[in-house]
């Protein structure tokens, strides 16, 4: 413990006995006359040239060991001033009396004596009860003093003008690490708080060449002074720096991502976004950098016509919490068809610590391509339906992709209603069961799945109904194959029945 604090605590212990004289004030209660103070109990200092020349044993007990026997006026002033605030900072040169702030019956009297000043502390004597309470308070004081000394966090008390009037050993250790005098300098630059309020301030100090961070909590007291407690938060600062670096890394990573990204924390405030989000939503960068909440974010998107207009926007705002819950459970995925003709895919993804991320992807080109492909399929299907002959088209993998109504009627099957894809094996099995035995079914299966150059060929088969069918097998682009069945009538009965290949 510092010498200054030892002096302060010693003075406090000595003055506690005097403070208890409040119980003897007139009007409080009546008690028996108290004995007069003995000379050995007198608290008196003799000062000359600004130094304590002599003091009584009772007065000497108030001085820390390090300040005896030559204690200057500045050290004595620091001991007496907390209780006698009217005592001047300069050593008095004339007679005067100074009353204690907590008890006007306790007085400090200054008397000039032959060029020196004699200072006597006067107070009513203590009763046996007062002495008992003093002993109890001294025991409690020793416990509090020990607790303050072993406290790992700096703690101190200061006046309204920033002067430190009490401190613990951890506070002194910080001052010594900075090379400062704890008696005169406060290493913590604090923001004063209003009376009765508490405030937390982060302070960075360089102790022994290493940056140390403290969070100082300041409590304003009723007497106008302040109590401060500093807690080391180095690990908290390191975690925040690591998190900030991680966010910056993510930001750089997502900067080139074509998909818009918006991450909202557990308080539903925007904490991360990438340039693609700005391009897709046309929202101002300043607005996004201001960390808007989720509701404000969607409101601005609605104003920019970047989201479909709901039938009832007010009810949709109420249902937005359901959207967040769905995104948190990885269940939110919608497609927005915008008035501009663009199509956006919005996906919600959960993030740690209750955060949620929304991914915005422009799928307009994919939707256009899909629509064009579907239109081409419908056109191809319509063309095939105009043919009178049964027709089936198989892909390079042997999967049936097209067939017309004539094909369904001839073979009494509907591939579109089947749960699984119809393959060339399934189709030839149906054909074989409905026709007389023929070797061409295996040849057709081989032709459909072969990867080498192919040429068109045809062959006649007999249906069990008695009809004669001409089966034409033709290669198409991308490895596809067309199989066409034509009924042989009297007009085309000259067609040979054996297999014929044409180039």
GROMACS .gro file of C-alpha atoms in nm:
model
  503
    1UNK     CA    1   0.000   0.000   0.000
    2UNK     CA    2   0.131   0.349  -0.080
    3UNK     CA    3   0.254   0.581   0.191
    4UNK     CA    4  -0.019   0.830   0.109
    5UNK     CA    5  -0.296   0.578   0.154
    6UNK     CA    6  -0.140   0.456   0.476
    7UNK     CA    7  -0.143   0.811   0.606
    8UNK     CA    8  -0.504   0.857   0.502
    9UNK     CA    9  -0.619   0.536   0.663
   10UNK     CA   10  -0.419   0.611   0.978
   11UNK     CA   11  -0.577   0.952   1.001
   12UNK     CA   12  -0.917   0.800   0.946
   13UNK     CA   13  -0.862   0.552   1.228
   14UNK     CA   14  -0.760   0.831   1.461
   15UNK     CA   15  -1.048   1.053   1.366
   16UNK     CA   16  -1.311   0.783   1.405
   17UNK     CA   17  -1.289   0.826   1.781
   18UNK     CA   18  -1.347   1.194   1.742
   19UNK     CA   19  -1.636   1.142   1.502
   20UNK     CA   20  -1.819   0.931   1.758
   21UNK     CA   21  -1.849   1.243   1.974
   22UNK     CA   22  -2.168   1.312   1.781
   23UNK     CA   23  -2.345   1.094   2.034
   24UNK     CA   24  -2.269   1.355   2.306
   25UNK     CA   25  -2.423   1.653   2.124
   26UNK     CA   26  -2.692   1.843   2.319
   27UNK     CA   27  -3.041   1.742   2.228
   28UNK     CA   28  -2.948   1.389   2.118
   29UNK     CA   29  -2.976   1.221   2.457
   30UNK     CA   30  -2.865   1.271   2.821
   31UNK     CA   31  -2.574   1.080   2.967
   32UNK     CA   32  -2.334   1.107   3.263
   33UNK     CA   33  -2.051   1.361   3.247
   34UNK     CA   34  -1.748   1.237   3.052
   35UNK     CA   35  -1.400   1.238   3.195
   36UNK     CA   36  -1.159   1.500   3.068
   37UNK     CA   37  -0.895   1.400   2.813
   38UNK     CA   38  -0.561   1.301   2.961
   39UNK     CA   39  -0.244   1.483   2.843
   40UNK     CA   40  -0.118   1.163   2.688
   41UNK     CA   41  -0.426   1.160   2.465
   42UNK     CA   42  -0.361   1.509   2.328
   43UNK     CA   43  -0.317   1.524   1.949
   44UNK     CA   44  -0.078   1.814   1.882
   45UNK     CA   45   0.179   1.905   1.616
   46UNK     CA   46   0.452   2.168   1.633
   47UNK     CA   47   0.556   2.298   1.290
   48UNK     CA   48   0.838   2.524   1.188
   49UNK     CA   49   0.969   2.615   0.845
   50UNK     CA   50   0.698   2.395   0.693
   51UNK     CA   51   0.811   2.079   0.874
   52UNK     CA   52   0.670   1.892   1.175
   53UNK     CA   53   0.932   1.951   1.444
   54UNK     CA   54   0.758   1.771   1.727
   55UNK     CA   55   0.432   1.588   1.791
   56UNK     CA   56   0.267   1.409   2.079
   57UNK     CA   57   0.250   1.026   2.082
   58UNK     CA   58  -0.119   1.037   1.995
   59UNK     CA   59  -0.046   1.267   1.702
   60UNK     CA   60   0.252   1.058   1.593
   61UNK     CA   61   0.026   0.753   1.565
   62UNK     CA   62  -0.156   0.930   1.284
   63UNK     CA   63   0.158   0.955   1.074
   64UNK     CA   64   0.278   0.663   0.859
   65UNK     CA   65   0.618   0.528   0.950
   66UNK     CA   66   0.774   0.652   0.630
   67UNK     CA   67   0.685   1.013   0.711
   68UNK     CA   68   0.840   1.030   1.055
   69UNK     CA   69   1.018   1.212   1.208
   70UNK     CA   70   1.040   1.494   0.950
   71UNK     CA   71   0.695   1.526   0.795
   72UNK     CA   72   0.641   1.834   0.581
   73UNK     CA   73   0.326   2.042   0.573
   74UNK     CA   74   0.212   1.895   0.237
   75UNK     CA   75   0.201   1.542   0.379
   76UNK     CA   76   0.025   1.658   0.696
   77UNK     CA   77  -0.222   1.858   0.488
   78UNK     CA   78  -0.315   1.546   0.288
   79UNK     CA   79  -0.394   1.370   0.617
   80UNK     CA   80  -0.603   1.650   0.767
   81UNK     CA   81  -0.775   1.802   0.462
   82UNK     CA   82  -1.030   1.522   0.393
   83UNK     CA   83  -1.193   1.593   0.729
   84UNK     CA   84  -1.110   1.963   0.750
   85UNK     CA   85  -1.184   2.092   0.397
   86UNK     CA   86  -1.151   2.458   0.506
   87UNK     CA   87  -0.786   2.406   0.601
   88UNK     CA   88  -0.570   2.615   0.360
   89UNK     CA   89  -0.322   2.442   0.133
   90UNK     CA   90  -0.047   2.675   0.261
   91UNK     CA   91   0.060   2.629   0.623
   92UNK     CA   92  -0.130   2.875   0.845
   93UNK     CA   93   0.079   3.154   0.993
   94UNK     CA   94  -0.186   3.303   1.220
   95UNK     CA   95  -0.420   3.173   1.485
   96UNK     CA   96  -0.731   3.004   1.356
   97UNK     CA   97  -0.984   2.730   1.419
   98UNK     CA   98  -1.113   2.482   1.159
   99UNK     CA   99  -1.419   2.266   1.222
  100UNK     CA  100  -1.455   1.910   1.097
  101UNK     CA  101  -1.697   1.865   0.808
  102UNK     CA  102  -1.876   1.573   0.972
  103UNK     CA  103  -1.885   1.709   1.330
  104UNK     CA  104  -1.857   2.077   1.427
  105UNK     CA  105  -1.763   1.976   1.784
  106UNK     CA  106  -1.434   1.842   1.649
  107UNK     CA  107  -1.198   2.132   1.577
  108UNK     CA  108  -0.839   2.187   1.463
  109UNK     CA  109  -0.692   2.489   1.643
  110UNK     CA  110  -0.376   2.665   1.518
  111UNK     CA  111  -0.176   2.880   1.763
  112UNK     CA  112   0.149   3.074   1.676
  113UNK     CA  113   0.425   2.995   1.927
  114UNK     CA  114   0.758   3.180   1.895
  115UNK     CA  115   0.770   3.180   1.516
  116UNK     CA  116   0.625   2.830   1.498
  117UNK     CA  117   0.272   2.695   1.470
  118UNK     CA  118   0.116   2.460   1.721
  119UNK     CA  119  -0.182   2.263   1.584
  120UNK     CA  120  -0.408   2.090   1.835
  121UNK     CA  121  -0.694   1.855   1.752
  122UNK     CA  122  -0.976   1.906   2.004
  123UNK     CA  123  -1.283   1.688   2.052
  124UNK     CA  124  -1.513   1.576   2.332
  125UNK     CA  125  -1.382   1.269   2.516
  126UNK     CA  126  -1.519   0.920   2.441
  127UNK     CA  127  -1.748   0.717   2.663
  128UNK     CA  128  -1.690   0.342   2.718
  129UNK     CA  129  -1.964   0.270   2.462
  130UNK     CA  130  -1.799   0.495   2.208
  131UNK     CA  131  -1.468   0.319   2.267
  132UNK     CA  132  -1.634  -0.018   2.209
  133UNK     CA  133  -1.784   0.098   1.883
  134UNK     CA  134  -1.447   0.239   1.784
  135UNK     CA  135  -1.281  -0.099   1.841
  136UNK     CA  136  -1.546  -0.269   1.626
  137UNK     CA  137  -1.502  -0.011   1.352
  138UNK     CA  138  -1.124  -0.050   1.359
  139UNK     CA  139  -1.164  -0.428   1.314
  140UNK     CA  140  -1.396  -0.371   1.018
  141UNK     CA  141  -1.155  -0.111   0.881
  142UNK     CA  142  -0.869  -0.361   0.886
  143UNK     CA  143  -1.083  -0.609   0.690
  144UNK     CA  144  -1.181  -0.349   0.431
  145UNK     CA  145  -0.820  -0.232   0.404
  146UNK     CA  146  -0.701  -0.589   0.340
  147UNK     CA  147  -0.977  -0.644   0.081
  148UNK     CA  148  -0.885  -0.323  -0.100
  149UNK     CA  149  -0.516  -0.419  -0.107
  150UNK     CA  150  -0.573  -0.763  -0.259
  151UNK     CA  151  -0.834  -0.642  -0.509
  152UNK     CA  152  -0.689  -0.720  -0.856
  153UNK     CA  153  -0.865  -0.426  -1.021
  154UNK     CA  154  -0.763  -0.063  -0.963
  155UNK     CA  155  -1.007   0.130  -0.747
  156UNK     CA  156  -0.990   0.489  -0.628
  157UNK     CA  157  -1.194   0.785  -0.512
  158UNK     CA  158  -1.162   1.136  -0.650
  159UNK     CA  159  -1.301   1.480  -0.593
  160UNK     CA  160  -1.500   1.681  -0.846
  161UNK     CA  161  -1.181   1.849  -0.970
  162UNK     CA  162  -1.016   1.510  -1.037
  163UNK     CA  163  -0.791   1.494  -0.732
  164UNK     CA  164  -0.743   1.141  -0.595
  165UNK     CA  165  -0.827   1.113  -0.224
  166UNK     CA  166  -0.810   0.732  -0.189
  167UNK     CA  167  -0.672   0.444  -0.393
  168UNK     CA  168  -0.583   0.077  -0.359
  169UNK     CA  169  -0.261  -0.114  -0.429
  170UNK     CA  170  -0.367  -0.214  -0.784
  171UNK     CA  171  -0.407   0.153  -0.869
  172UNK     CA  172  -0.054   0.223  -0.743
  173UNK     CA  173   0.079  -0.068  -0.952
  174UNK     CA  174  -0.068   0.087  -1.267
  175UNK     CA  175   0.084   0.424  -1.182
  176UNK     CA  176   0.427   0.272  -1.115
  177UNK     CA  177   0.407   0.079  -1.442
  178UNK     CA  178   0.350   0.409  -1.622
  179UNK     CA  179   0.620   0.588  -1.425
  180UNK     CA  180   0.367   0.826  -1.267
  181UNK     CA  181   0.326   0.951  -0.914
  182UNK     CA  182  -0.003   0.815  -0.771
  183UNK     CA  183  -0.012   1.109  -0.528
  184UNK     CA  184  -0.044   1.371  -0.800
  185UNK     CA  185  -0.132   1.202  -1.132
  186UNK     CA  186  -0.430   0.992  -1.241
  187UNK     CA  187  -0.346   0.760  -1.531
  188UNK     CA  188  -0.710   0.720  -1.635
  189UNK     CA  189  -0.869   0.991  -1.851
  190UNK     CA  190  -1.235   0.968  -1.756
  191UNK     CA  191  -1.564   1.124  -1.856
  192UNK     CA  192  -1.739   1.265  -1.555
  193UNK     CA  193  -2.090   1.144  -1.485
  194UNK     CA  194  -2.395   1.317  -1.352
  195UNK     CA  195  -2.467   1.294  -0.984
  196UNK     CA  196  -2.610   0.955  -0.897
  197UNK     CA  197  -2.540   0.808  -1.242
  198UNK     CA  198  -2.291   0.543  -1.347
  199UNK     CA  199  -2.080   0.556  -1.661
  200UNK     CA  200  -1.836   0.310  -1.823
  201UNK     CA  201  -1.534   0.443  -2.011
  202UNK     CA  202  -1.273   0.244  -2.200
  203UNK     CA  203  -0.916   0.359  -2.144
  204UNK     CA  204  -0.601   0.232  -2.317
  205UNK     CA  205  -0.269   0.249  -2.127
  206UNK     CA  206   0.082   0.143  -2.225
  207UNK     CA  207   0.225  -0.036  -1.923
  208UNK     CA  208   0.580  -0.172  -1.947
  209UNK     CA  209   0.567  -0.135  -2.324
  210UNK     CA  210   0.244  -0.335  -2.362
  211UNK     CA  211  -0.098  -0.193  -2.444
  212UNK     CA  212  -0.348  -0.258  -2.164
  213UNK     CA  213  -0.721  -0.188  -2.185
  214UNK     CA  214  -0.945  -0.104  -1.892
  215UNK     CA  215  -1.316  -0.036  -1.862
  216UNK     CA  216  -1.364   0.216  -1.584
  217UNK     CA  217  -1.701   0.234  -1.410
  218UNK     CA  218  -1.761   0.566  -1.239
  219UNK     CA  219  -2.019   0.620  -0.965
  220UNK     CA  220  -2.115   0.970  -0.854
  221UNK     CA  221  -2.156   0.998  -0.476
  222UNK     CA  222  -2.387   1.218  -0.274
  223UNK     CA  223  -2.102   1.431  -0.139
  224UNK     CA  224  -1.996   1.535  -0.491
  225UNK     CA  225  -1.704   1.295  -0.513
  226UNK     CA  226  -1.665   0.994  -0.742
  227UNK     CA  227  -1.577   0.630  -0.692
  228UNK     CA  228  -1.402   0.451  -0.981
  229UNK     CA  229  -1.344   0.083  -1.054
  230UNK     CA  230  -1.121  -0.024  -1.346
  231UNK     CA  231  -1.157  -0.375  -1.491
  232UNK     CA  232  -0.904  -0.524  -1.731
  233UNK     CA  233  -1.071  -0.602  -2.067
  234UNK     CA  234  -0.769  -0.706  -2.275
  235UNK     CA  235  -0.936  -1.034  -2.374
  236UNK     CA  236  -1.255  -0.851  -2.471
  237UNK     CA  237  -1.061  -0.607  -2.690
  238UNK     CA  238  -0.867  -0.890  -2.852
  239UNK     CA  239  -1.192  -1.072  -2.928
  240UNK     CA  240  -1.346  -0.758  -3.078
  241UNK     CA  241  -1.037  -0.700  -3.293
  242UNK     CA  242  -1.043  -1.062  -3.410
  243UNK     CA  243  -1.413  -1.031  -3.491
  244UNK     CA  244  -1.356  -0.704  -3.679
  245UNK     CA  245  -1.071  -0.858  -3.879
  246UNK     CA  246  -1.288  -1.159  -3.955
  247UNK     CA  247  -1.570  -0.935  -4.077
  248UNK     CA  248  -1.325  -0.741  -4.295
  249UNK     CA  249  -1.199  -1.068  -4.439
  250UNK     CA  250  -1.554  -1.177  -4.512
  251UNK     CA  251  -1.627  -0.841  -4.668
  252UNK     CA  252  -1.329  -0.874  -4.903
  253UNK     CA  253  -1.430  -1.231  -4.985
  254UNK     CA  254  -1.789  -1.137  -5.062
  255UNK     CA  255  -1.689  -0.822  -5.252
  256UNK     CA  256  -1.661  -1.021  -5.577
  257UNK     CA  257  -1.964  -1.240  -5.514
  258UNK     CA  258  -2.239  -1.172  -5.773
  259UNK     CA  259  -2.504  -1.267  -5.517
  260UNK     CA  260  -2.620  -0.989  -5.285
  261UNK     CA  261  -2.555  -1.057  -4.917
  262UNK     CA  262  -2.719  -0.889  -4.616
  263UNK     CA  263  -2.640  -1.016  -4.264
  264UNK     CA  264  -2.850  -0.896  -3.969
  265UNK     CA  265  -2.741  -0.952  -3.609
  266UNK     CA  266  -2.958  -1.079  -3.327
  267UNK     CA  267  -3.095  -0.725  -3.281
  268UNK     CA  268  -3.202  -0.729  -3.649
  269UNK     CA  269  -2.953  -0.459  -3.750
  270UNK     CA  270  -2.754  -0.482  -4.073
  271UNK     CA  271  -2.392  -0.564  -3.988
  272UNK     CA  272  -2.254  -0.688  -4.321
  273UNK     CA  273  -2.333  -0.636  -4.689
  274UNK     CA  274  -2.142  -0.664  -5.015
  275UNK     CA  275  -2.131  -0.445  -5.330
  276UNK     CA  276  -2.359  -0.687  -5.517
  277UNK     CA  277  -2.640  -0.597  -5.275
  278UNK     CA  278  -2.602  -0.231  -5.368
  279UNK     CA  279  -2.618  -0.318  -5.740
  280UNK     CA  280  -2.922  -0.540  -5.703
  281UNK     CA  281  -3.126  -0.320  -5.468
  282UNK     CA  282  -3.011   0.030  -5.574
  283UNK     CA  283  -3.010   0.122  -5.204
  284UNK     CA  284  -2.768   0.404  -5.111
  285UNK     CA  285  -2.438   0.296  -4.958
  286UNK     CA  286  -2.481   0.557  -4.686
  287UNK     CA  287  -2.812   0.406  -4.584
  288UNK     CA  288  -2.668   0.054  -4.568
  289UNK     CA  289  -2.358   0.174  -4.381
  290UNK     CA  290  -2.584   0.330  -4.119
  291UNK     CA  291  -2.679  -0.021  -4.003
  292UNK     CA  292  -3.056  -0.003  -4.062
  293UNK     CA  293  -3.283  -0.253  -3.898
  294UNK     CA  294  -3.455  -0.530  -4.087
  295UNK     CA  295  -3.788  -0.348  -4.113
  296UNK     CA  296  -3.631  -0.029  -4.248
  297UNK     CA  297  -3.427  -0.234  -4.496
  298UNK     CA  298  -3.738  -0.391  -4.649
  299UNK     CA  299  -3.924  -0.058  -4.639
  300UNK     CA  300  -3.657   0.102  -4.855
  301UNK     CA  301  -3.660  -0.195  -5.090
  302UNK     CA  302  -4.034  -0.151  -5.129
  303UNK     CA  303  -3.987   0.220  -5.203
  304UNK     CA  304  -3.731   0.130  -5.469
  305UNK     CA  305  -3.976  -0.128  -5.615
  306UNK     CA  306  -3.716  -0.401  -5.560
  307UNK     CA  307  -3.973  -0.632  -5.405
  308UNK     CA  308  -4.321  -0.730  -5.522
  309UNK     CA  309  -4.592  -0.513  -5.377
  310UNK     CA  310  -4.785  -0.717  -5.117
  311UNK     CA  311  -5.162  -0.701  -5.116
  312UNK     CA  312  -5.159  -0.573  -4.759
  313UNK     CA  313  -4.822  -0.425  -4.670
  314UNK     CA  314  -4.911  -0.359  -4.307
  315UNK     CA  315  -4.999  -0.722  -4.246
  316UNK     CA  316  -4.686  -0.822  -4.436
  317UNK     CA  317  -4.477  -0.618  -4.192
  318UNK     CA  318  -4.640  -0.810  -3.909
  319UNK     CA  319  -4.561  -1.138  -4.086
  320UNK     CA  320  -4.199  -1.033  -4.134
  321UNK     CA  321  -4.116  -1.194  -3.799
  322UNK     CA  322  -4.234  -1.523  -3.948
  323UNK     CA  323  -3.999  -1.464  -4.239
  324UNK     CA  324  -3.709  -1.417  -3.997
  325UNK     CA  325  -3.804  -1.733  -3.808
  326UNK     CA  326  -3.817  -1.926  -4.135
  327UNK     CA  327  -3.476  -1.789  -4.237
  328UNK     CA  328  -3.337  -1.880  -3.896
  329UNK     CA  329  -3.454  -2.238  -3.954
  330UNK     CA  330  -3.315  -2.238  -4.311
  331UNK     CA  331  -3.669  -2.263  -4.453
  332UNK     CA  332  -3.706  -1.928  -4.630
  333UNK     CA  333  -3.676  -1.921  -5.010
  334UNK     CA  334  -3.888  -1.706  -5.242
  335UNK     CA  335  -3.883  -1.589  -5.602
  336UNK     CA  336  -3.971  -1.225  -5.661
  337UNK     CA  337  -4.105  -1.122  -6.001
  338UNK     CA  338  -4.042  -0.748  -6.009
  339UNK     CA  339  -4.236  -0.490  -6.214
  340UNK     CA  340  -3.915  -0.415  -6.405
  341UNK     CA  341  -3.917  -0.765  -6.550
  342UNK     CA  342  -3.633  -0.889  -6.335
  343UNK     CA  343  -3.661  -1.201  -6.125
  344UNK     CA  344  -3.483  -1.229  -5.789
  345UNK     CA  345  -3.436  -1.537  -5.575
  346UNK     CA  346  -3.432  -1.454  -5.202
  347UNK     CA  347  -3.292  -1.713  -4.961
  348UNK     CA  348  -3.268  -1.690  -4.582
  349UNK     CA  349  -2.988  -1.862  -4.394
  350UNK     CA  350  -2.927  -1.886  -4.017
  351UNK     CA  351  -2.605  -1.749  -3.866
  352UNK     CA  352  -2.447  -1.797  -3.521
  353UNK     CA  353  -2.563  -1.604  -3.215
  354UNK     CA  354  -2.915  -1.549  -3.349
  355UNK     CA  355  -2.805  -1.364  -3.664
  356UNK     CA  356  -2.971  -1.423  -4.002
  357UNK     CA  357  -2.844  -1.370  -4.358
  358UNK     CA  358  -3.043  -1.301  -4.674
  359UNK     CA  359  -2.901  -1.392  -5.015
  360UNK     CA  360  -3.037  -1.206  -5.317
  361UNK     CA  361  -2.966  -1.354  -5.661
  362UNK     CA  362  -3.069  -1.220  -6.001
  363UNK     CA  363  -3.205  -1.524  -6.186
  364UNK     CA  364  -3.366  -1.330  -6.471
  365UNK     CA  365  -3.144  -1.489  -6.738
  366UNK     CA  366  -3.201  -1.838  -6.599
  367UNK     CA  367  -3.576  -1.780  -6.590
  368UNK     CA  368  -3.570  -1.647  -6.947
  369UNK     CA  369  -3.368  -1.943  -7.065
  370UNK     CA  370  -3.601  -2.184  -6.886
  371UNK     CA  371  -3.902  -2.019  -7.041
  372UNK     CA  372  -3.747  -2.035  -7.386
  373UNK     CA  373  -3.657  -2.400  -7.338
  374UNK     CA  374  -4.007  -2.478  -7.217
  375UNK     CA  375  -4.147  -2.294  -7.517
  376UNK     CA  376  -3.929  -2.495  -7.753
  377UNK     CA  377  -4.037  -2.816  -7.585
  378UNK     CA  378  -4.400  -2.722  -7.621
  379UNK     CA  379  -4.341  -2.634  -7.987
  380UNK     CA  380  -4.165  -2.964  -8.051
  381UNK     CA  381  -4.446  -3.149  -7.879
  382UNK     CA  382  -4.702  -2.965  -8.088
  383UNK     CA  383  -4.515  -3.056  -8.410
  384UNK     CA  384  -4.498  -3.422  -8.315
  385UNK     CA  385  -4.868  -3.425  -8.229
  386UNK     CA  386  -4.948  -3.320  -8.585
  387UNK     CA  387  -4.795  -3.642  -8.722
  388UNK     CA  388  -5.037  -3.924  -8.796
  389UNK     CA  389  -4.776  -4.195  -8.746
  390UNK     CA  390  -4.683  -4.306  -8.393
  391UNK     CA  391  -4.351  -4.137  -8.306
  392UNK     CA  392  -4.116  -4.170  -8.008
  393UNK     CA  393  -3.790  -3.979  -7.946
  394UNK     CA  394  -3.519  -4.115  -7.715
  395UNK     CA  395  -3.221  -3.925  -7.573
  396UNK     CA  396  -2.861  -4.042  -7.600
  397UNK     CA  397  -2.903  -4.208  -7.260
  398UNK     CA  398  -3.201  -4.405  -7.388
  399UNK     CA  399  -3.473  -4.209  -7.204
  400UNK     CA  400  -3.804  -4.137  -7.378
  401UNK     CA  401  -3.835  -3.758  -7.420
  402UNK     CA  402  -4.121  -3.718  -7.668
  403UNK     CA  403  -4.414  -3.923  -7.796
  404UNK     CA  404  -4.740  -3.827  -7.965
  405UNK     CA  405  -5.098  -3.928  -7.912
  406UNK     CA  406  -5.085  -4.180  -8.200
  407UNK     CA  407  -4.801  -4.358  -8.020
  408UNK     CA  408  -5.007  -4.378  -7.695
  409UNK     CA  409  -5.305  -4.524  -7.881
  410UNK     CA  410  -5.099  -4.780  -8.076
  411UNK     CA  411  -4.910  -4.917  -7.777
  412UNK     CA  412  -5.174  -4.847  -7.510
  413UNK     CA  413  -4.933  -4.663  -7.277
  414UNK     CA  414  -4.892  -4.314  -7.131
  415UNK     CA  415  -4.525  -4.244  -7.041
  416UNK     CA  416  -4.611  -3.899  -6.899
  417UNK     CA  417  -4.817  -4.053  -6.618
  418UNK     CA  418  -4.541  -4.293  -6.512
  419UNK     CA  419  -4.354  -4.220  -6.189
  420UNK     CA  420  -4.014  -4.308  -6.337
  421UNK     CA  421  -3.865  -4.226  -6.675
  422UNK     CA  422  -3.944  -4.467  -6.960
  423UNK     CA  423  -3.626  -4.607  -7.111
  424UNK     CA  424  -3.564  -4.774  -7.446
  425UNK     CA  425  -3.563  -5.108  -7.264
  426UNK     CA  426  -3.910  -5.041  -7.122
  427UNK     CA  427  -4.042  -4.930  -7.462
  428UNK     CA  428  -3.904  -5.227  -7.661
  429UNK     CA  429  -4.052  -5.463  -7.403
  430UNK     CA  430  -4.397  -5.310  -7.468
  431UNK     CA  431  -4.345  -5.330  -7.843
  432UNK     CA  432  -4.225  -5.691  -7.826
  433UNK     CA  433  -4.527  -5.801  -7.622
  434UNK     CA  434  -4.768  -5.638  -7.869
  435UNK     CA  435  -4.604  -5.778  -8.188
  436UNK     CA  436  -4.503  -6.106  -8.339
  437UNK     CA  437  -4.150  -6.222  -8.262
  438UNK     CA  438  -3.885  -6.013  -8.439
  439UNK     CA  439  -3.507  -5.968  -8.400
  440UNK     CA  440  -3.515  -5.587  -8.447
  441UNK     CA  441  -3.599  -5.501  -8.085
  442UNK     CA  442  -3.248  -5.577  -7.963
  443UNK     CA  443  -3.104  -5.392  -8.263
  444UNK     CA  444  -3.312  -5.085  -8.175
  445UNK     CA  445  -3.186  -5.091  -7.815
  446UNK     CA  446  -2.828  -5.112  -7.936
  447UNK     CA  447  -2.880  -4.837  -8.196
  448UNK     CA  448  -3.027  -4.593  -7.943
  449UNK     CA  449  -2.735  -4.620  -7.698
  450UNK     CA  450  -2.447  -4.661  -7.945
  451UNK     CA  451  -2.201  -4.369  -7.968
  452UNK     CA  452  -2.052  -4.438  -8.311
  453UNK     CA  453  -2.177  -4.299  -8.644
  454UNK     CA  454  -2.526  -4.417  -8.722
  455UNK     CA  455  -2.741  -4.435  -9.037
  456UNK     CA  456  -3.116  -4.459  -9.077
  457UNK     CA  457  -3.270  -4.799  -9.122
  458UNK     CA  458  -3.615  -4.954  -9.130
  459UNK     CA  459  -3.779  -5.294  -9.097
  460UNK     CA  460  -4.128  -5.447  -9.102
  461UNK     CA  461  -4.295  -5.597  -8.794
  462UNK     CA  462  -4.633  -5.762  -8.748
  463UNK     CA  463  -4.871  -5.645  -8.479
  464UNK     CA  464  -5.075  -5.910  -8.302
  465UNK     CA  465  -5.388  -5.737  -8.422
  466UNK     CA  466  -5.287  -5.835  -8.778
  467UNK     CA  467  -5.161  -5.493  -8.883
  468UNK     CA  468  -4.829  -5.466  -9.058
  469UNK     CA  469  -4.602  -5.187  -8.932
  470UNK     CA  470  -4.297  -5.033  -9.090
  471UNK     CA  471  -4.052  -4.937  -8.811
  472UNK     CA  472  -3.814  -4.655  -8.907
  473UNK     CA  473  -3.516  -4.578  -8.682
  474UNK     CA  474  -3.348  -4.240  -8.753
  475UNK     CA  475  -3.055  -4.071  -8.577
  476UNK     CA  476  -3.107  -3.710  -8.455
  477UNK     CA  477  -2.876  -3.438  -8.326
  478UNK     CA  478  -2.709  -3.465  -7.983
  479UNK     CA  479  -2.723  -3.847  -8.003
  480UNK     CA  480  -3.103  -3.865  -7.992
  481UNK     CA  481  -3.301  -4.126  -8.186
  482UNK     CA  482  -3.645  -4.114  -8.350
  483UNK     CA  483  -3.850  -4.432  -8.382
  484UNK     CA  484  -4.150  -4.406  -8.618
  485UNK     CA  485  -4.416  -4.668  -8.687
  486UNK     CA  486  -4.611  -4.652  -9.016
  487UNK     CA  487  -4.897  -4.890  -9.094
  488UNK     CA  488  -4.844  -5.069  -9.427
  489UNK     CA  489  -5.153  -5.045  -9.646
  490UNK     CA  490  -5.226  -5.159 -10.000
  491UNK     CA  491  -5.075  -4.834 -10.130
  492UNK     CA  492  -4.730  -4.900  -9.984
  493UNK     CA  493  -4.740  -5.280  -9.978
  494UNK     CA  494  -4.437  -5.294 -10.209
  495UNK     CA  495  -4.207  -5.202  -9.919
  496UNK     CA  496  -3.969  -5.496  -9.858
  497UNK     CA  497  -4.015  -5.680  -9.533
  498UNK     CA  498  -3.648  -5.729  -9.456
  499UNK     CA  499  -3.426  -5.462  -9.294
  500UNK     CA  500  -3.327  -5.176  -9.525
  501UNK     CA  501  -3.063  -4.912  -9.444
  502UNK     CA  502  -3.058  -4.575  -9.622
  503UNK     CA  503  -2.795  -4.309  -9.625
   0.00000   0.00000   0.00000
